[in-house]
Structure formats: structure tokens, C-alpha cells
Coordinates of C-alpha atoms and ligand atoms in Angstrom, one line a residue:
X1 CA 95.0 93.7 86.8
X2 CA 97.4 96.5 87.8
X3 CA 100.2 97.0 85.4
X4 CA 98.4 95.1 82.7
X5 CA 99.4 96.0 79.2
X6 CA 97.5 93.2 77.5
X7 CA 96.5 94.1 74.0
X8 CA 94.4 92.0 71.6
X9 CA 97.1 91.1 69.2
X10 CA 97.3 87.4 68.6
X11 CA 95.8 83.9 69.1
X12 CA 97.4 82.6 72.2
X13 CA 96.8 78.9 73.0
X14 CA 98.2 76.0 75.0
X15 CA 100.5 74.0 72.8
X16 CA 100.1 70.2 72.5
X17 CA 102.5 67.4 71.5
X18 CA 101.7 67.8 67.8
X19 CA 102.9 71.4 67.9
X20 CA 106.5 70.2 68.4
X21 CA 107.4 70.8 64.7
X22 CA 106.2 74.4 64.8
X23 CA 107.9 75.0 68.2
X24 CA 111.3 73.5 67.5
X25 CA 112.6 76.2 65.1
X26 CA 111.6 79.0 67.5
X27 CA 113.1 77.3 70.6
X28 CA 116.3 76.3 68.8
X29 CA 116.8 80.0 68.0
X30 CA 116.2 81.1 71.6
X31 CA 119.5 82.1 73.1
X32 CA 117.9 82.3 76.6
X33 CA 117.1 78.6 77.0
X34 CA 119.1 75.5 76.6
X35 CA 116.1 73.2 76.3
X36 CA 116.8 70.6 73.5
X37 CA 114.2 69.0 71.2
X38 CA 113.7 66.0 73.6
X39 CA 113.2 68.1 76.6
X40 CA 110.7 70.3 74.6
X41 CA 108.8 67.2 73.5
X42 CA 108.6 66.0 77.1
X43 CA 107.4 69.5 78.2
X44 CA 104.5 69.4 75.8
X45 CA 103.1 66.3 77.4
X46 CA 104.1 66.9 81.0
X47 CA 101.1 67.8 83.3
X48 CA 103.4 70.0 85.4
X49 CA 104.4 72.2 82.5
X50 CA 102.5 74.5 80.2
X51 CA 103.8 75.7 76.9
X52 CA 101.8 78.6 75.3
X53 CA 102.2 79.7 71.7
X54 CA 100.9 82.4 69.5
X55 CA 100.0 81.4 66.0
X56 CA 101.5 83.6 63.3
X57 CA 98.7 84.8 61.0
X58 CA 101.3 85.2 58.2
X59 CA 102.1 81.5 58.2
X60 CA 99.8 78.6 59.1
X61 CA 102.7 76.4 60.2
X62 CA 104.6 78.9 62.3
X63 CA 104.5 80.4 65.7
X64 CA 105.1 84.1 66.5
X65 CA 106.2 83.3 70.1
X66 CA 106.1 80.9 72.9
X67 CA 106.4 80.7 76.7
X68 CA 107.1 77.8 79.0
X69 CA 106.2 77.7 82.7
X70 CA 106.8 74.9 85.2
X71 CA 104.9 74.1 88.3
X72 CA 107.0 73.7 91.4
X73 CA 105.7 72.5 94.8
X74 CA 104.7 76.0 96.0
X75 CA 105.6 78.3 93.1
X76 CA 105.7 78.4 89.3
X77 CA 108.8 79.2 87.2
X78 CA 108.9 80.9 83.9
X79 CA 111.6 79.0 82.0
X80 CA 111.4 80.5 78.6
X81 CA 109.6 83.3 76.7
X82 CA 110.4 84.5 73.2
X83 CA 108.8 86.4 70.4
X84 CA 110.0 86.1 66.9
X85 CA 112.2 89.2 66.1
X86 CA 109.9 90.5 63.4
X87 CA 106.9 90.4 65.7
X88 CA 108.4 92.2 68.7
X89 CA 106.9 95.4 70.3
X90 CA 103.4 94.4 69.2
X91 CA 102.2 93.3 72.7
X92 CA 102.8 89.5 72.1
X93 CA 105.4 89.1 74.9
X94 CA 103.0 90.8 77.4
X95 CA 100.2 88.6 76.1
X96 CA 102.2 85.4 76.7
X97 CA 103.3 86.6 80.1
X98 CA 99.7 87.3 81.1
X99 CA 98.8 83.7 80.1
X100 CA 101.6 82.4 82.2
X101 CA 100.5 84.5 85.2
X102 CA 97.0 83.2 84.8
X103 CA 98.3 79.6 84.7
X104 CA 100.3 80.2 87.9
X105 CA 97.2 81.5 89.6
X106 CA 95.2 78.5 88.3
X107 CA 97.8 76.2 89.9
X108 CA 97.4 78.0 93.2
X109 CA 101.1 79.0 93.0
X110 CA 102.3 81.5 95.6
X111 CA 104.7 83.3 93.3
X112 CA 105.9 83.3 89.7
X113 CA 109.7 83.1 89.6
X114 CA 112.2 83.9 86.8
X115 CA 115.8 84.8 86.2
X116 CA 117.0 87.1 83.5
X117 CA 120.3 88.5 82.2
X118 CA 121.1 91.9 83.8
X119 CA 121.7 93.3 80.3
X120 CA 118.3 92.1 78.8
X121 CA 116.6 95.5 78.9
X122 CA 113.6 94.3 76.8
X123 CA 112.7 91.5 79.2
X124 CA 113.5 93.4 82.3
X125 CA 111.2 96.3 81.2
X126 CA 108.4 93.9 80.4
X127 CA 108.7 92.1 83.7
X128 CA 108.8 95.4 85.7
X129 CA 105.7 96.6 83.8
X130 CA 103.8 93.5 84.8
X131 CA 104.7 94.0 88.4
X132 CA 107.6 91.6 89.0
X133 CA 110.0 92.5 91.9
X134 CA 113.7 92.1 91.9
X135 CA 114.7 89.6 94.7
X136 CA 118.4 89.3 94.1
X137 CA 121.3 88.9 91.8
X138 CA 123.7 86.0 91.0
X139 CA 127.0 87.5 90.1
X140 CA 128.5 86.2 86.8
X141 CA 125.9 83.5 86.5
X142 CA 125.5 83.6 82.7
X143 CA 128.3 82.8 80.2
X144 CA 129.3 85.8 78.0
X145 CA 126.7 86.7 75.4
X146 CA 129.5 87.5 72.9
X147 CA 133.0 85.9 72.8
X148 CA 135.4 87.9 74.9
X149 CA 132.8 89.7 76.9
X150 CA 132.6 89.2 80.7
X151 CA 130.1 86.8 82.3
X152 CA 126.8 88.4 83.0
X153 CA 124.8 88.7 86.2
X154 CA 121.4 87.0 86.6
X155 CA 118.6 89.1 88.1
X156 CA 116.2 87.0 90.2
X157 CA 112.6 88.2 90.0
X158 CA 109.2 87.2 91.3
X159 CA 105.6 88.1 91.0
X160 CA 103.3 87.4 94.0
X161 CA 100.2 85.6 92.8
X162 CA 98.2 85.3 96.0
Ligands
COA201 C1 111.4 90.0 75.9 C2 110.5 89.7 74.7 C3 109.8 88.4 74.9 C4 109.4 90.9 74.7 O1 108.5 90.5 73.7 P1 107.7 91.7 72.9 O2 106.6 91.0 72.2 O3 108.6 92.5 72.1 O4 107.1 92.5 74.1 P2 105.8 93.5 74.1 O5 105.6 94.0 72.7 O6 104.7 92.8 74.7 O7 106.3 94.6 75.0 C5 105.7 95.0 76.2 C6 106.5 96.0 76.9 O8 107.8 95.5 77.3 C7 108.7 96.6 77.2 N1 109.7 96.3 76.1 C8 109.6 95.3 75.2 N2 110.7 95.3 74.4 C9 111.4 96.3 74.8 C10 112.7 96.8 74.4 N3 113.4 96.3 73.3 N4 113.2 97.9 75.0 C11 112.5 98.5 76.1 N5 111.3 98.0 76.5 C12 110.8 96.9 75.9 C13 108.0 97.8 76.8 O9 107.5 98.4 78.0 C14 106.8 97.2 76.1 O10 105.7 98.1 76.0 P3 105.6 99.2 74.8 O11 105.9 98.5 73.5 O12 104.2 99.7 74.9 O13 106.6 100.2 75.1 C15 111.3 89.8 73.4 O14 112.1 90.9 73.3 C16 112.2 88.5 73.1 O15 111.7 87.5 72.6 N6 113.5 88.6 73.5 C17 114.4 87.5 73.3 C18 114.1 86.4 74.2 C19 114.3 86.8 75.7 O16 115.2 87.6 76.0 N7 113.4 86.3 76.6 C20 113.5 86.6 78.0 C21 114.3 85.6 78.7 S1 114.4 86.0 80.5

């Protein structure tokens, strides 16, 4: 696909309910999502949600990254994507996002939607490279990322899947 930067770097797979223990530490350390353990457990068995993970070859019980996408009536929404800090810039984020895009196409979704902090350069660069377009901005949507800092804008993005 145009803009594809997929590299053969990991073992990506759909996570199942018995992956919850491996997923929880990664998701609990994800500052970009507020999903709690109960909501994660529900997501792993919800037919309208897919959670993808990449096994960490360094540890049989650990995941190097995960992504969570939800099916909406006409669109799909990326609700979380995270790669463990020590495994970043190795193509895993792009690999997870490619799996999410393929899932959205498989559902017949018209677009893949997401929102991202305006200051999240890593994520914004990744999304632009995979062809996402900026649709708008919600001023001051996110609470400050550090105490005393101003609230942060949300950039709304989408990728046409048709
Ligand atoms: C965003 C995130 C998932 C990217 O994961 P990753 O595995 O490092 O991404 P990749 O290695 O696949 O990078 C693909 C491309 O994205 C861009 N990119 C990734 N990280 C970047 C950074 N820190 N600065 C600039 N560009 C970056 C580059 O174009 C990169 O290609 P290159 O390495 O050939 O230059 C990761 O930084 C992360 O987990 N961040 C914390 C959670 C988060 O912010 N999630 C997004 C919520 S909206």
C-alpha cells in the first residue's frame, strides 16, 4: 500500500482473553489511554473490538506492544497503540497500525479514526507516514501532560479505507 513502512520485525497476533495478564502491565503504563483492567478484559472478548499484540522475543510472558481498535457503525476507531519504550523505532508501531488498518478494511469500515495530542510528534509522524489526514482540532481537549503545563489540543485524524 502507498506509504507502507511495514518491516518484518515481530510476531503480531490478535490477543485473546488469556493474554490479559501480559497486556495489563503494558496498558497500565500507557499514558494515552484510560482503559482500566476491567475494560481491557471486556475488550479482549468483545466481538466489536480487536486487540493486537507483539510478543517480545526477549521474554516469553511479555508483550512488546499493543493496539486496540473498535468497530463503530460505519467507521473504526483506533483507541490505543503503544510500543514498550525499549522497543521503539524498530518498526513495531507501524506493524501494529498496519494490522489495525487491515482489520478496519476487513470490517468494511469507511474510515479509520483516531485522536492524538498535538505534541505527540512520534505518533503524528507515524500516522502521517501511513496516510492519515488531519480533519480538525479540539482546543485544550487533553489535560496537561506535566503538572503546571497548559491543556493540550487534540488532533483528529482519519484514514479512508474504501
Ligand atoms: C507512537 C509509537 C506507538 C510509535 O511506535 P514505534 O514502534 O516507535 O514506531 P515505528 O518504529 O514503527 O516508527 C515508524 C515511523 O514513525 C515515525 N516515528 C516513530 N517514532 C518517532 C519519533 N520519536 N520521532 C519522530 N518520528 C517518529 C518515523 O517516521 C518512523 O519511521 P523511521 O523509524 O523509519 O524514521 C510509540 O512512540 C509509542 O508507543 N508512544 C507512546 C504511546 C503513544 O503515544 N501512542 C499514540 C497514542 S495517539
